[in-house]
XYZ file of C-alpha atoms in Angstrom:
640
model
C -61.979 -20.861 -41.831
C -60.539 -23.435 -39.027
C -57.087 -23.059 -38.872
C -53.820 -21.485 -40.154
C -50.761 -22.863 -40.733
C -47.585 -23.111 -38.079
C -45.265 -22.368 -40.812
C -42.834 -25.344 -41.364
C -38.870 -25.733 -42.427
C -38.872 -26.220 -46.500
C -35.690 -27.624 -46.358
C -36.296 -30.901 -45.078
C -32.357 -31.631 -44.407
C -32.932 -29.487 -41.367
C -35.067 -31.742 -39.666
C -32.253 -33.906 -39.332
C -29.593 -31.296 -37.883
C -28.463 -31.188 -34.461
C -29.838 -29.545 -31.194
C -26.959 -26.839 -32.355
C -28.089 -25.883 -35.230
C -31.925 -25.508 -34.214
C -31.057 -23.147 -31.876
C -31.676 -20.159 -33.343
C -34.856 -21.314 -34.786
C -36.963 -21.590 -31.788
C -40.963 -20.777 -32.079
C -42.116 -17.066 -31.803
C -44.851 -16.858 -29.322
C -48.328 -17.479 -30.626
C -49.883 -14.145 -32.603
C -52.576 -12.505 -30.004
C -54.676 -11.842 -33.197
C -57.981 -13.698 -31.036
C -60.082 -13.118 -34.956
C -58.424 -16.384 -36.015
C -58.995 -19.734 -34.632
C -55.638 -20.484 -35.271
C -53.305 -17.461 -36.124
C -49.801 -17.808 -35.398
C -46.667 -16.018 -35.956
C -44.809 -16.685 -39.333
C -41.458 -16.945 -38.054
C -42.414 -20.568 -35.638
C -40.637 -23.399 -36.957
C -41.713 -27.085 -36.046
C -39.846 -30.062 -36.867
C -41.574 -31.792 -39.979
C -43.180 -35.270 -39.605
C -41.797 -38.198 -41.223
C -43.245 -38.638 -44.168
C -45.722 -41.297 -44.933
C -43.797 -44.612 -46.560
C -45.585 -47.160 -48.784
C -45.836 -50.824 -47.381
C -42.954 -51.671 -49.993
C -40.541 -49.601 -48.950
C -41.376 -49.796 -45.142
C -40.497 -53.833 -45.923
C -36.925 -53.035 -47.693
C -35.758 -50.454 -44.445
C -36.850 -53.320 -41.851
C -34.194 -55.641 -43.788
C -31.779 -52.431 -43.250
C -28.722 -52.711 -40.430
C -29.423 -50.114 -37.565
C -26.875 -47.263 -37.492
C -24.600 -48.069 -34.413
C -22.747 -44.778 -32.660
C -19.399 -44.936 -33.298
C -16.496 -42.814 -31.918
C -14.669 -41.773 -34.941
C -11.534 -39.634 -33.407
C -10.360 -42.710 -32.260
C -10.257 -44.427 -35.559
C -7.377 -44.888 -38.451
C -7.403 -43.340 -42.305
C -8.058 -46.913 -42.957
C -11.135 -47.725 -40.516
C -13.274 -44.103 -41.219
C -12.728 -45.047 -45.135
C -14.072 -48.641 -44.073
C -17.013 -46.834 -42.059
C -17.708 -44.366 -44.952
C -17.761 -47.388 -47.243
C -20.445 -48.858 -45.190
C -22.688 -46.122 -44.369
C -23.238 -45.206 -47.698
C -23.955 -47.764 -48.997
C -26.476 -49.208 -46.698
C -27.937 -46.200 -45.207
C -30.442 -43.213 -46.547
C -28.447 -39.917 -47.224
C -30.778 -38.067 -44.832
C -29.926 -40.502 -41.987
C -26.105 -40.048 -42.190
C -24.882 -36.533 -43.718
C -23.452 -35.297 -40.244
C -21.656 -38.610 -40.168
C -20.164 -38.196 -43.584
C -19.423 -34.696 -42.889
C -17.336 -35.979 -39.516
C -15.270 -38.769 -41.316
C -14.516 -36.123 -44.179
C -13.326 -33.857 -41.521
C -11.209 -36.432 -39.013
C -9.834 -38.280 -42.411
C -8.123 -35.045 -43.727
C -7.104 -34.057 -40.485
C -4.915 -37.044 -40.076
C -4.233 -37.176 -43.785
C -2.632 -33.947 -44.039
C -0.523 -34.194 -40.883
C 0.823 -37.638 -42.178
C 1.627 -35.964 -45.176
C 3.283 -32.928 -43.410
C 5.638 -35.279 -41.460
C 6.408 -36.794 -44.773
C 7.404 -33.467 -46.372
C 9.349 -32.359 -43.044
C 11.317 -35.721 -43.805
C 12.112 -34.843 -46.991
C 13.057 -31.330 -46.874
C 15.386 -32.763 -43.925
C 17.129 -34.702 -46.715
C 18.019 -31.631 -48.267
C 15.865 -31.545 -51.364
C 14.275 -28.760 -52.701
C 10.625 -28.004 -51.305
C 9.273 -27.675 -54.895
C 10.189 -31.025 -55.506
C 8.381 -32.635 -52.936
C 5.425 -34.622 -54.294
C 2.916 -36.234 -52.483
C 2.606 -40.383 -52.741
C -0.521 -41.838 -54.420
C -2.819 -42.712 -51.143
C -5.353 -44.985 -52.120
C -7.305 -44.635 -48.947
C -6.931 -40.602 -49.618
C -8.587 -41.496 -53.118
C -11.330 -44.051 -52.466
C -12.493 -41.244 -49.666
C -12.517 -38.609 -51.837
C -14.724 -41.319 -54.258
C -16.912 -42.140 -52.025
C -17.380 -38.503 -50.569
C -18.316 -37.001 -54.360
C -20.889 -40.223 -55.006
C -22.114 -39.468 -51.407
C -22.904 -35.219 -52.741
C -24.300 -36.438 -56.164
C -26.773 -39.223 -53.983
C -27.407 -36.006 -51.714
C -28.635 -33.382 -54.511
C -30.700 -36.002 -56.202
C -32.555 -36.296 -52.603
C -33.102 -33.024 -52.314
C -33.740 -32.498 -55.827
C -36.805 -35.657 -55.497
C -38.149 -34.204 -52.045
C -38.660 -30.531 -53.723
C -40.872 -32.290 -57.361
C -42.729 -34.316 -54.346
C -43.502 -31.113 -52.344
C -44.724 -29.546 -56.112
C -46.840 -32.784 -57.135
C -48.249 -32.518 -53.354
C -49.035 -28.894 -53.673
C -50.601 -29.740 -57.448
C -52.916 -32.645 -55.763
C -54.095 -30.477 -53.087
C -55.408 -27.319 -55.161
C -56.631 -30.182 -57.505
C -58.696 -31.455 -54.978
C -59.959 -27.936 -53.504
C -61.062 -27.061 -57.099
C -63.025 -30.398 -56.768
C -64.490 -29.473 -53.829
C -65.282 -26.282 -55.456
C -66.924 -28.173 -58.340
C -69.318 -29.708 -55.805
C -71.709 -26.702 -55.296
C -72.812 -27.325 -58.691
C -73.364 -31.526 -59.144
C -76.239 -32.736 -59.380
C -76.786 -36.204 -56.757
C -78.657 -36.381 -53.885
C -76.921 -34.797 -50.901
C -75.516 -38.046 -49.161
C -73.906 -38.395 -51.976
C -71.950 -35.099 -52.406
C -71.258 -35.216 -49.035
C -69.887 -38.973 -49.098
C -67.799 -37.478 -52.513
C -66.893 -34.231 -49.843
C -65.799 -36.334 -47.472
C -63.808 -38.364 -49.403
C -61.534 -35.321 -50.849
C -60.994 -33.969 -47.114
C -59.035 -37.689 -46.527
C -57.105 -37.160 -49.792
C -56.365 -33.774 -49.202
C -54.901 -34.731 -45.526
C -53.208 -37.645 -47.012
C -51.021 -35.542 -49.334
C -47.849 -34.932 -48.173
C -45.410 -31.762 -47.754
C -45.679 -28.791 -49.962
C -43.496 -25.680 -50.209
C -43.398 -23.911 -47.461
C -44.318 -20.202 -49.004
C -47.439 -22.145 -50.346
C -48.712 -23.303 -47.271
C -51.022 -20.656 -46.046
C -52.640 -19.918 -49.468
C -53.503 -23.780 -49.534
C -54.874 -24.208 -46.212
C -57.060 -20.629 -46.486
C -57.926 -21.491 -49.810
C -59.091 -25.084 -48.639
C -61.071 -24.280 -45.634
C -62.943 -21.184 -47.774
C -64.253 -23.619 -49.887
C -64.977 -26.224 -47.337
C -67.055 -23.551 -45.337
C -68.381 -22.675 -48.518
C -69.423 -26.305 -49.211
C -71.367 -26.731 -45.553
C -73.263 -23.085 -46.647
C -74.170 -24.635 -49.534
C -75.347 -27.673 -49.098
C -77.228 -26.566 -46.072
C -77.378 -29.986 -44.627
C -79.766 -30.759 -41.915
C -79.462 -29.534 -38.286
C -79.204 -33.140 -36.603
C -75.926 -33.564 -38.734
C -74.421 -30.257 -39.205
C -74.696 -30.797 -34.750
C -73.738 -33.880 -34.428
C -69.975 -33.467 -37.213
C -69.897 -29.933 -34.737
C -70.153 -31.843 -31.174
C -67.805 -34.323 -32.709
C -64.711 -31.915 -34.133
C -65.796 -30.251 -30.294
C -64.614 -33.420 -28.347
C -61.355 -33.819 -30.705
C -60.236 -30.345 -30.109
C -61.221 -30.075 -26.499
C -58.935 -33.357 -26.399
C -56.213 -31.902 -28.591
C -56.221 -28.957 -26.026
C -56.250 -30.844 -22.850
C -52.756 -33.135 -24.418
C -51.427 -29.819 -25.247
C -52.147 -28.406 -21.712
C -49.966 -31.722 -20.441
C -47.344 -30.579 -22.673
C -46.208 -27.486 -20.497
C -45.229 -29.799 -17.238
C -43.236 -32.165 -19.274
C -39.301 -32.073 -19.402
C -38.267 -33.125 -22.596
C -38.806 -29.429 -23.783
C -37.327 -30.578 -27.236
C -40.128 -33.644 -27.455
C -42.849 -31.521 -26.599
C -42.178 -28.787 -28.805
C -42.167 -31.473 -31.661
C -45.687 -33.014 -30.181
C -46.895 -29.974 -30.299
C -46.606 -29.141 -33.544
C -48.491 -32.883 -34.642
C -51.066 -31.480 -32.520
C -51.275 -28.312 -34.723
C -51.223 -30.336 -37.644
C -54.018 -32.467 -36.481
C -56.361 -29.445 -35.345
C -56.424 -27.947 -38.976
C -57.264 -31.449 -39.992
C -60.131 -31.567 -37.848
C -63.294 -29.204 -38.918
C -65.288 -26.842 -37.231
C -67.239 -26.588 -34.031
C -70.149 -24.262 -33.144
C -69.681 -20.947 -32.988
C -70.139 -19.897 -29.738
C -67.712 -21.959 -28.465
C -64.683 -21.513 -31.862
C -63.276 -18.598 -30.117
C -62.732 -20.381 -26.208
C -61.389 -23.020 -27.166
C -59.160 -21.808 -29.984
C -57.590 -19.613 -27.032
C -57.246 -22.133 -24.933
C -55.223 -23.590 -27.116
C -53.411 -20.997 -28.354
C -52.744 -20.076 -24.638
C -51.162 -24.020 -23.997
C -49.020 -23.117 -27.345
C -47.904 -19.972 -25.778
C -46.219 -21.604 -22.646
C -44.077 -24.260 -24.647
C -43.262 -21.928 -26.669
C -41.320 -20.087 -24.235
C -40.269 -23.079 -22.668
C -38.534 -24.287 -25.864
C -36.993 -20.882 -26.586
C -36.069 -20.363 -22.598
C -33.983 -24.116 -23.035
C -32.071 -23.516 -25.683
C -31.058 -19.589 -24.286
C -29.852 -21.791 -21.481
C -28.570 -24.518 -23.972
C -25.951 -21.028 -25.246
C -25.429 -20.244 -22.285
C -24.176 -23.946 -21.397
C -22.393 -24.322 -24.456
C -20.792 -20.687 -24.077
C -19.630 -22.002 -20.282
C -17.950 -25.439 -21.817
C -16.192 -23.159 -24.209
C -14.528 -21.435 -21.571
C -13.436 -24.378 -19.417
C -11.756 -26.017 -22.770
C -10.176 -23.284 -23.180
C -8.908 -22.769 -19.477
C -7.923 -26.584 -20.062
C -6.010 -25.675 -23.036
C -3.898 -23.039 -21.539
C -3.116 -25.379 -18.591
C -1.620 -28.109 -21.103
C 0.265 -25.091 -22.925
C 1.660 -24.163 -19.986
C 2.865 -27.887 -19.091
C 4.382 -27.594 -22.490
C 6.552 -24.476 -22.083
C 7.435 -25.446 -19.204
C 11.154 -26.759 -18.673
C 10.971 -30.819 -17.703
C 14.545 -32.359 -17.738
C 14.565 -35.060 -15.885
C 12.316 -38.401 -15.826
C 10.418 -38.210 -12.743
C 9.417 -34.259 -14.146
C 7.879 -35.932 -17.205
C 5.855 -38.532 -14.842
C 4.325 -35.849 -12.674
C 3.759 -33.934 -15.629
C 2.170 -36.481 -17.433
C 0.108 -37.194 -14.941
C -1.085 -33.698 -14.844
C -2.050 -34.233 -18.091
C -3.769 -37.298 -18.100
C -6.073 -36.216 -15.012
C -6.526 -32.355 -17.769
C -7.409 -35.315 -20.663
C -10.002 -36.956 -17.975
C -11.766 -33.597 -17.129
C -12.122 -33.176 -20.453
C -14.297 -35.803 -21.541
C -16.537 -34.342 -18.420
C -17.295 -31.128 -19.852
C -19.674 -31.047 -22.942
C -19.860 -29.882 -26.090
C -18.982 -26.164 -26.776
C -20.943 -23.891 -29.375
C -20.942 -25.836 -33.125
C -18.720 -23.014 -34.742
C -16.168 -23.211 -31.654
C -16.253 -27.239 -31.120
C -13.979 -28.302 -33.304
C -11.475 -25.436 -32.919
C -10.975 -25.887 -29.487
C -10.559 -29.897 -29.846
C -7.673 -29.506 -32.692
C -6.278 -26.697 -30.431
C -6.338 -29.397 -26.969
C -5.190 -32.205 -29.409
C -2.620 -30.254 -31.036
C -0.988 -29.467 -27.628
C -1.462 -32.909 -26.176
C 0.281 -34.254 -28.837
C 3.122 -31.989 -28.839
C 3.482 -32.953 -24.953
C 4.051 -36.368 -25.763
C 6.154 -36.047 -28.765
C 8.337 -33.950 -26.563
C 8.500 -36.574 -23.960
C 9.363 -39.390 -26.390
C 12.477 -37.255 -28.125
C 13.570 -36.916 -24.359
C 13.501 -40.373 -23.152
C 14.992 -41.566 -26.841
C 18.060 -39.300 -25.646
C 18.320 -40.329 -22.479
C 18.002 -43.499 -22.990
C 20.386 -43.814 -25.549
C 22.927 -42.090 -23.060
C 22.169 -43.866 -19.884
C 23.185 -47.222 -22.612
C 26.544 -45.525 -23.632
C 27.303 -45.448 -19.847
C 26.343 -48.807 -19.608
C 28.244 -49.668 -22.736
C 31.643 -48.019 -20.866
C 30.972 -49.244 -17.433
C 30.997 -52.956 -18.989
C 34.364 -52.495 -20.506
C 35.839 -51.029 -17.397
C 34.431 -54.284 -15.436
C 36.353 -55.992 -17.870
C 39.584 -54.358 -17.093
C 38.959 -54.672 -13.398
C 37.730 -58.349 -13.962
C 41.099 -59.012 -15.868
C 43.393 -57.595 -13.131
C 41.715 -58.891 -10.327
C 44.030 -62.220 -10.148
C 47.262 -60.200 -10.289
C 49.627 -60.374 -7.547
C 51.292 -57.268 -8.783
C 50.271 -55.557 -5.639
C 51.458 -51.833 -6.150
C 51.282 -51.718 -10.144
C 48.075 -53.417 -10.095
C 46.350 -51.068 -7.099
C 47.408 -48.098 -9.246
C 45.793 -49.520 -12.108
C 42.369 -50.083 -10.721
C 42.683 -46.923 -8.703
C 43.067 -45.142 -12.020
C 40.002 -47.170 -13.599
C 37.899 -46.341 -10.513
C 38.399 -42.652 -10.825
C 37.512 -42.898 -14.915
C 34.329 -45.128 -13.207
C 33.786 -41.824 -11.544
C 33.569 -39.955 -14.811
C 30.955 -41.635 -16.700
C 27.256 -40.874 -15.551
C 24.146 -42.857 -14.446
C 23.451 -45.833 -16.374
C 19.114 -47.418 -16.522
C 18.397 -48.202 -13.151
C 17.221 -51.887 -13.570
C 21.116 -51.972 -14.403
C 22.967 -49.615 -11.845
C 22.703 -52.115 -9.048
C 24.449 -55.124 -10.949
C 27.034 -53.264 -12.878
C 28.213 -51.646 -9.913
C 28.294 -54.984 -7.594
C 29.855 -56.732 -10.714
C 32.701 -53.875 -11.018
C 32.640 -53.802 -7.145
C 33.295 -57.431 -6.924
C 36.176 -57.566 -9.104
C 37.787 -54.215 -7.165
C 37.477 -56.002 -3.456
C 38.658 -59.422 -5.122
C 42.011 -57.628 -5.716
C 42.264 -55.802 -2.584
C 40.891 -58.758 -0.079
C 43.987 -60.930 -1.617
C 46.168 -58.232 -1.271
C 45.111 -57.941 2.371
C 45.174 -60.828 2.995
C 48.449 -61.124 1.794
C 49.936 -58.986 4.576
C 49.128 -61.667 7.033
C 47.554 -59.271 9.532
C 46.373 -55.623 9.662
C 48.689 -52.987 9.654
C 49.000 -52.059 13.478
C 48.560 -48.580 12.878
C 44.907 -48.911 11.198
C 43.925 -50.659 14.527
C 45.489 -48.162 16.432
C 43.393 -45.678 14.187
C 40.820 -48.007 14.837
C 41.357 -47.635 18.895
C 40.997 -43.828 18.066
C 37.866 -43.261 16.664
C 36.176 -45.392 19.335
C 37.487 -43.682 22.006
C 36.520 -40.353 20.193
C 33.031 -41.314 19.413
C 32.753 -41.776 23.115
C 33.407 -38.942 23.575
C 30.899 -36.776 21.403
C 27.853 -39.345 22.946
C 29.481 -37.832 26.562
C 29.241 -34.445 25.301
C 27.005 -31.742 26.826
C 25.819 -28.999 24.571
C 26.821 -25.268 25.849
C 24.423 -22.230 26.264
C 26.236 -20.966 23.138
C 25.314 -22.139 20.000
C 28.464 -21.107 18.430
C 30.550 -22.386 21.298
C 28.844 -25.764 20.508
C 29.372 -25.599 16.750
C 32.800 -24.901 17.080
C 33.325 -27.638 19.322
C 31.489 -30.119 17.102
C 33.673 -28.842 14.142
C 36.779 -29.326 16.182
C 35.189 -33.430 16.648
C 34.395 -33.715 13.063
C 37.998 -32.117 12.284
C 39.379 -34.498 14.672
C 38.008 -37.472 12.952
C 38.914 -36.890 9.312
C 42.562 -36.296 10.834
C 42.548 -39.489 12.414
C 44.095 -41.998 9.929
C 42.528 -45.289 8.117
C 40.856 -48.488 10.084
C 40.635 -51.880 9.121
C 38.829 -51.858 6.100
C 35.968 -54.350 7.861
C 35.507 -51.493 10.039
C 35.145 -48.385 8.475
C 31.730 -48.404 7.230
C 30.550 -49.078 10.579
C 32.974 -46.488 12.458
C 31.895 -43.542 10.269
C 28.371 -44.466 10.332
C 27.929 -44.182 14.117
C 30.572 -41.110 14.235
C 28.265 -39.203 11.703
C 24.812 -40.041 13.532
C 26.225 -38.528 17.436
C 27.497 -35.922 15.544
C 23.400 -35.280 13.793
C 22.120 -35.799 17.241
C 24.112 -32.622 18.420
C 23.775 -30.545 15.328
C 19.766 -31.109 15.690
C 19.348 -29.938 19.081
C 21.055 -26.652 18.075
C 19.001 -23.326 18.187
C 20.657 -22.868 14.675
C 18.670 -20.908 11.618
C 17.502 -23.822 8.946
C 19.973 -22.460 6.645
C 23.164 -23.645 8.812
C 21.486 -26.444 10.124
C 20.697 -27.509 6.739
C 24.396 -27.308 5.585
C 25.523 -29.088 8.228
C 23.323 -32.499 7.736
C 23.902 -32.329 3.955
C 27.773 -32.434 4.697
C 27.399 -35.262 7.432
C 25.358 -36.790 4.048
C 28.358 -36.297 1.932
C 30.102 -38.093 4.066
C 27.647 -40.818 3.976
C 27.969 -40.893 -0.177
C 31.841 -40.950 0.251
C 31.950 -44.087 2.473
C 29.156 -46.177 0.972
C 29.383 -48.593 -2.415
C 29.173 -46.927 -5.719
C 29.995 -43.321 -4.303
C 31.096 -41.605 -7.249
C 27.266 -42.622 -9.028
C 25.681 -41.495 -6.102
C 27.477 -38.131 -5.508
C 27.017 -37.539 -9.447
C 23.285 -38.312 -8.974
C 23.066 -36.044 -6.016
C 25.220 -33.152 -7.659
C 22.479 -33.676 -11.130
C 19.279 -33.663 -8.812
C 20.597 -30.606 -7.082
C 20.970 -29.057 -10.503
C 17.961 -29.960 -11.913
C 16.083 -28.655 -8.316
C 17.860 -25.259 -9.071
C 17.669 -24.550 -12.667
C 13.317 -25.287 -11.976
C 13.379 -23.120 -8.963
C 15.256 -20.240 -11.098
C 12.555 -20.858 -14.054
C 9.621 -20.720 -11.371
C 11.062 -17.272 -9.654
C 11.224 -15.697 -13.310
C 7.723 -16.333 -14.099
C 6.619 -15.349 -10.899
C 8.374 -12.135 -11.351
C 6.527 -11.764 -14.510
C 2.748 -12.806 -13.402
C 3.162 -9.688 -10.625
C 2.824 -7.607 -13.232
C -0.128 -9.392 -14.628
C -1.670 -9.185 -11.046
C -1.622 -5.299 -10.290
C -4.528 -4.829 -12.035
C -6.666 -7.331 -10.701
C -9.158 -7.028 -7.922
C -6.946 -9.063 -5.458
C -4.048 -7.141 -6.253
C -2.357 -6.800 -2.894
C -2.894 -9.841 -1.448
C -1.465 -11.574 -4.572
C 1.305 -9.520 -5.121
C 2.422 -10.397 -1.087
C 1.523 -14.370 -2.353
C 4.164 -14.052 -4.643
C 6.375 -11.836 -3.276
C 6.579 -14.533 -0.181
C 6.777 -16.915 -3.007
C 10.283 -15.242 -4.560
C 11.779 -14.560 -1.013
C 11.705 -18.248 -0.530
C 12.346 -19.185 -3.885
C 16.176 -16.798 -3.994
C 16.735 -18.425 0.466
C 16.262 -21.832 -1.285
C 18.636 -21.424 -4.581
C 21.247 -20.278 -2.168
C 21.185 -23.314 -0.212
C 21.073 -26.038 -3.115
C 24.258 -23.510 -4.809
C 26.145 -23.944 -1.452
C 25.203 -27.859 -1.573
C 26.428 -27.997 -5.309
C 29.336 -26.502 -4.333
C 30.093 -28.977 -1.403
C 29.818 -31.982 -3.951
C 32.242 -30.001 -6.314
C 34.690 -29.840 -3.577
C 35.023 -34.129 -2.866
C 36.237 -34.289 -6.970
């Protein structure tokens, strides 16, 4: 007896299945049993050869199209029905049932969360939900088509493979009970052995049989071929000469299988290697004294990539098991982003970005374990998804009120554009006066449109007031008096010498600033440039004070309200200060509240005290800083 079998997969749909789901069906080591010339264990599982076509049929697949990859999550309802339409119908059912199962998947997916938006919509109406009925899809329905016509072509495949595998295993014991039958013709012995060689190519020739049949054939087989050479006792010279030669193929089967263990495609030569099998049970016997060497020699090469295939794929779980893990880690970051509280537009740009550069590490990390893959991709989806919806309801909002503002800016340009010719000089200042303050009142408009509403509604304001100064011939001699004033005042603060005594100094630079604001109006050309260069000596002192960051900080922001109060557009720009003041603080009181909450998470962690000091330091800041933007909010409140 030559050789056993390496028992084979009898369900030939898992030759196709992915690196995944071969896993767990890795080789055992090769049996130590050293009384066969080719024992090994039961439980080994090669990948099964393609079957043998006919020169007919290998014409008709050459006319075939060659399955392209294509990235179905990207795709519409529409396109995967197109691409299910197509592979079906020009493709074998073997070649494309993990495609089919993919399309099914990603088409229902969408499908029912089209359909639950459409439900949502309809319960908003206020119907009843046992009313709602979903529309006739005809995409939903051709699918579904397609799909069952795809199952039926499926069973009848494996339905034909299994009578093939019986008819093979009824050919083969049909031609070892001819074989058999030759111990009793007849002929000369060239002929029975040209007839015994003959039946050996058919019986190779046969393809697949079932797999719990497969040992019983080949012992049965080589029994009666040893059998055969007993009987026919044929002559030294030959008997030598068929040995030498079977010698030389095995001693070459052994010396590929040797070149197996260095290569790198583990997968490739674990699939080699069991051709190699295949062929040395095809091959007959060699002398004696040699049968048990080389069959462990072998047997010893099939060892080795044995554990080299079932050593990858431990490290393919562990791999898998690690991707896992970082989706998941991605996961949480995006949920996080999404709890989180973003309210205004440049929050939802850095956060997008944040989750754009999550959405590109991603696509680095591979695939995680088959039963956990698409889980965790619905559950990253899901969440990305939500992010953006929640984004586009904010911007819809806010855009629709920055155009309301817009809307009620334009109508107040109106009213300033119609009074601007007046020569009503007191009623007429009143009446823009009160417009400007209800100018004041309405918030920020879109910023491709703050600049010229505000010059437009500007422009009509000064038009009024430069014709009503000019209409008093000269400027009031008090303004330039005022004017003299401030002058001589600023001098006065770029002459001044700060004390030893920081508080001695602040006072005194109060007492300037007090000064100032008590001094009356300029010349309207002026004042702009007056309280600009007032405000900067007055900066130039405050920074050179020895003064905590707190006070010193409260002291610039006030010389920058003064700023907002003499510039164009002031009430937009103090509103826009006082909002990004209150969006800084409402964040910062959101950040201190979960950092309160993650110390507790902390305590019991190995790094416990130096994290719990991280975010103590963290909160101490935090509660310094939301007193400083409060006193700043509070400031602004004070100029309405």
């Amino acid at each position: 007896m030559e050789a056993n079998d390496l028992s084979k997969s009898g369900n030939e749909e898992q030759d196709l299945n992915s690196v995944e789901n071969t896993e767990n069906k890795t080789p055992e080591n090769v049996s130590s049993d050293t009384n066969s010339e080719t024992s090994v264990e039961e439980t080994s599982k090669p990948i099964e050869s393609v079957e043998e076509t006919t020169e007919e049929t290998a014409k008709v697949e050459e006319e075939k199209p060659e399955l392209d990859k294509v990235d179905l999550s990207v795709l519409s309802r529409e396109k995967l029905v197109d691409r299910l339409r197509y592979i079906t119908r020009n493709f074998e059912v073997l070649q494309i049932k993990d495609e089919v199962e993919d399309i099914k998947s990603i088409f229902y997916k969408i499908y029912h969360a089209e359909l639950a938006v459409l439900k949502e919509k309809f319960l908003e109406s206020g119907e009843p939900e046992e009313n709602f009925a979903p529309p006739i899809d005809h995409f939903e329905s051709e699918a579904k088509a397609l799909i069952k016509d795809f199952k039926a072509k499926k069973s009848e495949v494996a339905h034909k493979i299994e009578a093939e595998k019986e008819a093979n295993l009824v050919a083969k014991y049909e031609i070892i009970e001819a074989i058999k039958n030759l111990l009793n013709r007849q002929e000369s012995l060239n002929e029975t052995f040209h007839d015994f060689r003959e039946l050996q190519q058919q019986f190779h020739k046969i393809g697949q049989i079932p797999q719990a049949k497969v040992r019983d054939v080949w012992d049965t087989y080589n029994l009666h071929v040893e059998n055969f050479y007993d009987y026919v006792k044929i002559n030294k010279e030959l008997r030598d000469l068929d040995l030498k030669k079977n010698l030389v193929l095995k001693t070459e089967l052994c010396e590929k299988a040797e070149l197996l263990i260095d290569e790198t495609a583990v997968v490739n030569s674990f699939k080699t290697l069991q051709k190699y099998h295949d062929r040395w049970r095809e091959i007959g016997p060699v002398p004696k004294e040699l049968k048990d060497e080389l069959w462990e020699r072998f047997k010893a090469a099939t060892t080795k990539i044995n554990q080299k295939h079932q050593e990858y794929f431990e490290g393919l779980k562990v791999q898998l098991a690690a991707n896992l893990e970082a989706k998941t880690k991605l996961c949480e970051e995006v949920e996080e982003i999404v709890a989180g509280k973003i309210e205004s537009p440049k929050q939802w740009e850095e956060k997008s970005k944040q989750l754009i550069a999550i959405q590109q590490k991603w696509k680095t990390i591979g695939f995680a374990p088959k039963k956990d893959n698409n889980t965790i991709y619905e559950r990253f989806r899901g969440v990305c998804d939500k992010f953006f919806e929640n984004k586009r309801t904010f911007f819809k909002d806010y855009k629709n009120e920055q155009s309301d503002n817009y809307n009620k800016k334009v109508e107040l340009c109106e009213l300033a554009e119609q009074l601007k010719d007046s020569t009503e000089w007191r009623k007429t200042s009143e009446a823009l006066i009160k417009i400007q303050k209800d100018w004041k009142q309405i918030g920020p408009v879109p910023r491709r449109q703050s600049d010229a509403i505000w010059h437009r509604f500007r422009a009509a304001c000064d038009f009024f007031f430069d014709n009503k100064s000019k209409n008093a011939n000269k400027a009031d001699a008090s303004q330039v008096a005022n004017l003299d004033k401030k002058v001589a005042l600023i001098a006065e603060v770029k002459a001044f010498v700060n004390k030893e005594d920081n508080e001695e100094t602040f006072k005194a630079l109060q007492a300037f600033q007090k000064q100032f604001s008590e001094i009356g109006h300029v010349p309207y050309k002026e004042k702009d440039n007056v309280n600009q260069e007032f405000r900067n000596e007055i900066n130039k002192h405050f920074d050179s004070l020895n003064m905590d960051e707190y006070h010193k900080n409260v002291q610039k922001f006030r010389n920058r309200i003064e700023n907002l109060k003499n510039s164009g557009n002031s009430d937009d720009k103090v509103y826009q200060e006082r909002h990004k003041l209150q969006l800084k603080l409402k964040q910062l009181e959101a950040d201190i509240t979960t950092w309160e909450n993650n110390i507790g998470f902390f305590s019991k962690s190995k790094n416990a005290d130096s994290m719990l000091k991280d975010f103590q330091r963290k909160i101490e800041n935090g509660k310094r800083s939301i007193e400083l933007l409060k006193e700043k909010i509070k400031m602004l409140n004070r100029i309405d």
